[in-house]
mmCIF file of C-alpha atoms and ligand atoms in Angstrom:
data_model
loop_
_atom_site.group_PDB
_atom_site.id
_atom_site.type_symbol
_atom_site.label_atom_id
_atom_site.label_comp_id
_atom_site.label_asym_id
_atom_site.label_seq_id
_atom_site.Cartn_x
_atom_site.Cartn_y
_atom_site.Cartn_z
ATOM 1 C CA MET X 1 -88.103 112.197 143.999
ATOM 2 C CA LYS X 2 -89.444 114.055 146.927
ATOM 3 C CA PHE X 3 -88.044 117.452 147.900
ATOM 4 C CA PRO X 4 -87.841 118.861 151.442
ATOM 5 C CA ILE X 5 -90.350 121.771 151.665
ATOM 6 C CA ILE X 6 -88.935 125.246 152.428
ATOM 7 C CA ALA X 7 -90.367 126.726 155.598
ATOM 8 C CA TYR X 8 -91.637 130.146 156.433
ATOM 9 C CA GLY X 9 -88.834 132.748 156.868
ATOM 10 C CA ASP X 10 -86.694 131.605 153.947
ATOM 11 C CA PRO X 11 -86.045 134.533 151.576
ATOM 12 C CA ILE X 12 -86.751 132.368 148.521
ATOM 13 C CA LEU X 13 -90.451 132.449 149.516
ATOM 14 C CA ARG X 14 -90.364 136.197 149.280
ATOM 15 C CA ARG X 15 -88.683 136.400 145.775
ATOM 16 C CA LYS X 16 -90.784 137.004 142.625
ATOM 17 C CA ALA X 17 -89.994 133.827 140.635
ATOM 18 C CA THR X 18 -88.742 134.074 137.032
ATOM 19 C CA SER X 19 -90.315 132.656 133.868
ATOM 20 C CA ILE X 20 -88.724 129.637 132.290
ATOM 21 C CA GLU X 21 -87.971 128.617 128.749
ATOM 22 C CA PRO X 22 -88.524 125.114 127.305
ATOM 23 C CA ALA X 23 -84.797 124.835 126.327
ATOM 24 C CA GLU X 24 -83.684 125.487 129.868
ATOM 25 C CA TYR X 25 -85.850 122.687 131.259
ATOM 26 C CA PRO X 26 -85.800 119.663 128.999
ATOM 27 C CA HIS X 27 -86.822 117.481 132.075
ATOM 28 C CA ILE X 28 -89.755 119.624 133.035
ATOM 29 C CA LYS X 29 -92.148 116.655 133.127
ATOM 30 C CA GLN X 30 -89.900 114.914 135.659
ATOM 31 C CA LEU X 31 -89.792 118.134 137.774
ATOM 32 C CA VAL X 32 -93.669 118.386 137.620
ATOM 33 C CA ASP X 33 -93.921 114.687 138.718
ATOM 34 C CA ASP X 34 -91.522 115.420 141.558
ATOM 35 C CA LEU X 35 -93.552 118.436 142.727
ATOM 36 C CA PHE X 36 -96.708 116.310 142.715
ATOM 37 C CA GLU X 37 -94.979 113.480 144.642
ATOM 38 C CA THR X 38 -93.732 115.989 147.214
ATOM 39 C CA MET X 39 -97.195 117.567 147.476
ATOM 40 C CA TYR X 40 -99.055 114.301 147.947
ATOM 41 C CA ALA X 41 -96.665 113.065 150.556
ATOM 42 C CA ALA X 42 -97.362 116.191 152.492
ATOM 43 C CA ARG X 43 -101.108 115.917 151.881
ATOM 44 C CA GLY X 44 -101.284 119.239 150.097
ATOM 45 C CA VAL X 45 -103.574 120.361 147.295
ATOM 46 C CA GLY X 46 -101.053 122.729 145.678
ATOM 47 C CA LEU X 47 -97.327 123.309 145.652
ATOM 48 C CA ALA X 48 -95.160 125.969 144.024
ATOM 49 C CA ALA X 49 -91.570 125.574 142.857
ATOM 50 C CA PRO X 50 -90.212 128.283 145.262
ATOM 51 C CA GLN X 51 -91.464 126.039 148.124
ATOM 52 C CA VAL X 52 -88.910 123.490 147.168
ATOM 53 C CA GLY X 53 -86.157 126.050 146.612
ATOM 54 C CA LEU X 54 -86.586 126.691 142.872
ATOM 55 C CA SER X 55 -87.360 130.296 142.045
ATOM 56 C CA MET X 56 -89.280 129.588 138.798
ATOM 57 C CA ARG X 57 -92.841 130.251 137.719
ATOM 58 C CA LEU X 58 -94.179 126.781 138.124
ATOM 59 C CA PHE X 59 -96.809 125.313 140.406
ATOM 60 C CA VAL X 60 -98.967 122.174 140.575
ATOM 61 C CA VAL X 61 -102.505 121.793 141.837
ATOM 62 C CA ASP X 62 -104.675 118.829 142.605
ATOM 63 C CA ALA X 63 -108.103 119.996 143.769
ATOM 64 C CA SER X 64 -109.832 116.665 143.340
ATOM 65 C CA VAL X 65 -110.306 116.305 147.131
ATOM 66 C CA PHE X 66 -112.937 119.002 146.804
ATOM 67 C CA ASP X 67 -115.093 116.953 144.438
ATOM 68 C CA ASP X 68 -117.668 116.227 147.151
ATOM 69 C CA GLU X 69 -118.778 119.883 147.024
ATOM 70 C CA GLU X 70 -117.739 120.553 143.435
ATOM 71 C CA PRO X 71 -118.101 117.389 141.288
ATOM 72 C CA GLU X 72 -116.392 119.086 138.290
ATOM 73 C CA LEU X 73 -113.147 119.025 140.326
ATOM 74 C CA LYS X 74 -112.912 115.236 140.024
ATOM 75 C CA ASN X 75 -109.526 114.662 138.420
ATOM 76 C CA PHE X 76 -108.668 118.324 138.580
ATOM 77 C CA LYS X 77 -104.850 117.885 138.472
ATOM 78 C CA LYS X 78 -102.851 120.460 136.651
ATOM 79 C CA ALA X 79 -99.385 122.018 136.227
ATOM 80 C CA PHE X 80 -99.024 125.758 135.581
ATOM 81 C CA ILE X 81 -95.899 127.052 133.943
ATOM 82 C CA ASN X 82 -95.255 130.834 133.449
ATOM 83 C CA ALA X 83 -98.729 131.566 134.718
ATOM 84 C CA CYS X 84 -99.912 135.186 134.517
ATOM 85 C CA ILE X 85 -103.223 136.378 136.040
ATOM 86 C CA LEU X 86 -105.221 138.266 133.362
ATOM 87 C CA GLU X 87 -108.220 139.080 135.527
ATOM 88 C CA GLU X 88 -109.705 138.405 138.879
ATOM 89 C CA SER X 89 -113.398 138.998 139.275
ATOM 90 C CA GLY X 90 -116.527 137.924 141.211
ATOM 91 C CA THR X 91 -117.559 138.233 144.848
ATOM 92 C CA GLU X 92 -114.871 138.038 147.464
ATOM 93 C CA TRP X 93 -115.288 134.946 149.711
ATOM 94 C CA SER X 94 -113.524 133.704 152.742
ATOM 95 C CA PHE X 95 -111.859 130.272 153.151
ATOM 96 C CA ASN X 96 -109.725 128.676 155.854
ATOM 97 C CA GLU X 97 -106.392 128.321 154.105
ATOM 98 C CA GLY X 98 -103.228 126.489 155.072
ATOM 99 C CA CYS X 99 -99.773 126.311 153.400
ATOM 100 C CA LEU X 100 -97.199 123.446 153.371
ATOM 101 C CA SER X 101 -94.502 126.124 154.128
ATOM 102 C CA ILE X 102 -96.414 127.242 157.230
ATOM 103 C CA PRO X 103 -97.462 124.028 158.976
ATOM 104 C CA ASP X 104 -100.058 123.992 161.633
ATOM 105 C CA ILE X 105 -101.481 127.404 160.904
ATOM 106 C CA ARG X 106 -104.827 127.852 159.183
ATOM 107 C CA GLU X 107 -106.487 131.187 158.792
ATOM 108 C CA ASP X 108 -109.501 132.624 156.961
ATOM 109 C CA VAL X 109 -108.422 134.375 153.763
ATOM 110 C CA THR X 110 -110.588 136.483 151.450
ATOM 111 C CA ARG X 111 -110.172 136.242 147.649
ATOM 112 C CA LYS X 112 -112.216 136.958 144.616
ATOM 113 C CA SER X 113 -114.160 133.988 143.237
ATOM 114 C CA THR X 114 -112.981 133.839 139.652
ATOM 115 C CA VAL X 115 -109.568 134.078 138.031
ATOM 116 C CA LYS X 116 -108.593 134.063 134.423
ATOM 117 C CA LEU X 117 -105.001 133.196 133.609
ATOM 118 C CA SER X 118 -102.648 132.483 130.851
ATOM 119 C CA TYR X 119 -100.188 129.587 131.355
ATOM 120 C CA TYR X 120 -98.355 126.677 129.761
ATOM 121 C CA ASP X 121 -98.953 123.050 130.771
ATOM 122 C CA GLU X 122 -96.137 120.485 131.167
ATOM 123 C CA ASN X 123 -96.301 119.836 127.449
ATOM 124 C CA TRP X 124 -95.720 123.526 126.765
ATOM 125 C CA LYS X 125 -99.159 123.886 125.414
ATOM 126 C CA HIS X 126 -100.562 127.382 125.986
ATOM 127 C CA HIS X 127 -103.853 127.938 127.759
ATOM 128 C CA GLU X 128 -106.003 130.852 128.514
ATOM 129 C CA GLU X 129 -108.542 129.632 131.003
ATOM 130 C CA THR X 130 -111.008 130.820 133.698
ATOM 131 C CA PHE X 131 -111.408 129.087 136.980
ATOM 132 C CA SER X 132 -113.839 129.654 139.792
ATOM 133 C CA GLY X 133 -114.687 128.109 143.209
ATOM 134 C CA MET X 134 -112.102 125.905 144.908
ATOM 135 C CA ALA X 135 -109.941 125.582 141.774
ATOM 136 C CA ALA X 136 -109.580 129.415 141.655
ATOM 137 C CA ARG X 137 -108.868 129.478 145.376
ATOM 138 C CA VAL X 138 -105.998 126.988 145.181
ATOM 139 C CA ILE X 139 -104.627 128.533 142.012
ATOM 140 C CA GLN X 140 -104.665 132.002 143.531
ATOM 141 C CA HIS X 141 -102.798 130.765 146.639
ATOM 142 C CA GLU X 142 -100.114 129.050 144.521
ATOM 143 C CA TYR X 143 -99.909 131.986 142.163
ATOM 144 C CA ASP X 144 -99.070 134.181 145.204
ATOM 145 C CA HIS X 145 -96.103 131.919 145.851
ATOM 146 C CA ILE X 146 -94.505 132.615 142.508
ATOM 147 C CA GLU X 147 -95.063 136.352 143.195
ATOM 148 C CA GLY X 148 -93.271 136.000 146.563
ATOM 149 C CA LYS X 149 -96.424 136.395 148.573
ATOM 150 C CA LEU X 150 -97.902 134.247 151.397
ATOM 151 C CA PHE X 151 -101.426 133.915 152.685
ATOM 152 C CA THR X 152 -100.402 135.458 156.054
ATOM 153 C CA ASP X 153 -99.749 138.726 154.122
ATOM 154 C CA LYS X 154 -103.562 138.912 153.611
ATOM 155 C CA LEU X 155 -104.385 138.762 157.311
ATOM 156 C CA SER X 156 -105.228 141.797 159.451
ATOM 157 C CA PRO X 157 -102.256 143.426 161.294
ATOM 158 C CA LEU X 158 -103.693 142.226 164.636
ATOM 159 C CA ARG X 159 -104.078 138.658 163.384
ATOM 160 C CA ARG X 160 -100.531 138.682 162.009
ATOM 161 C CA ARG X 161 -99.163 139.994 165.305
ATOM 162 C CA LEU X 162 -100.972 137.146 167.215
ATOM 163 C CA LEU X 163 -99.280 134.626 164.880
ATOM 164 C CA GLU X 164 -95.845 136.207 165.022
ATOM 165 C CA LYS X 165 -94.388 133.911 167.641
ATOM 166 C CA ARG X 166 -95.638 130.783 165.956
ATOM 167 C CA LEU X 167 -94.283 131.994 162.616
ATOM 168 C CA THR X 168 -90.838 132.662 164.169
ATOM 169 C CA ASP X 169 -90.985 129.135 165.734
ATOM 170 C CA ILE X 170 -91.712 127.599 162.334
ATOM 171 C CA SER X 171 -88.735 129.285 160.750
ATOM 172 C CA LYS X 172 -86.603 127.801 163.548
ATOM 173 C CA GLY X 173 -88.045 124.324 163.079
ATOM 174 C CA ILE X 174 -90.053 124.403 166.300
ATOM 175 C CA VAL X 175 -93.136 122.741 164.868
ATOM 176 C CA ASP X 176 -94.619 119.280 164.558
ATOM 177 C CA VAL X 177 -94.685 118.278 160.949
ATOM 178 C CA GLU X 178 -94.874 114.854 159.342
ATOM 179 C CA TYR X 179 -93.108 115.674 156.084
ATOM 180 C CA LYS X 180 -89.501 116.666 155.466
ATOM 181 C CA MET X 181 -88.819 120.456 155.650
ATOM 182 C CA LYS X 182 -85.900 122.810 155.509
ATOM 183 C CA PHE X 183 -85.928 125.555 158.060
ATOM 184 C CA PRO X 184 -84.135 128.840 157.397
ATOM 185 C CA SER X 185 -83.029 129.400 160.974
ATOM 186 C CA VAL X 186 -81.567 125.942 161.517
ATOM 187 C CA LYS X 187 -78.061 125.758 160.210
ATOM 188 C CA LYS X 188 -77.882 121.985 159.681
ATOM 189 C CA GLY X 189 -81.011 120.291 158.371
ATOM 190 C CA ARG X 190 -82.636 117.983 160.779
HETATM 191 NI NI1 NI K 201 -98.765 127.717 150.162
#
């Protein structure tokens, strides 16, 4: 099942998401599949539960499109439950990021190159793992979503001001987008 994606401006994207327990979500695998389906339909490389209206610490990543530059990312498809960043390290580097909740806007964002995190997979198996390169980049972006942060927060005040009108338009649904979205300032979905 595909979800509509929540657009910029909705307060759920600003909420710190809560951890989940296996007993609360016996159908977690189905939910993970639905997140992947929604993400692929929108041609994304990552999607976090708050972006479909669920304030829980869950996100999915498929970084295999980057396997040209980083062959080890072939088949890099993972779900992260109750993720917690243990350490970020390495040189900061810049990459032109986008976000399915903020269609049509791409901006250079600086992040550290390596991230170590603790998380559970969709089988509730615990992992403590270190990622770098594009995998780290996508994970850091999605992790921000479960912390209620967006990549636009990381831009300079000037850059943010220049984008303000377009961001307001997105929250009103004034944007060309090929996947189904839910806009906070539109009373009835379109
Ligand atoms: Ni995003």
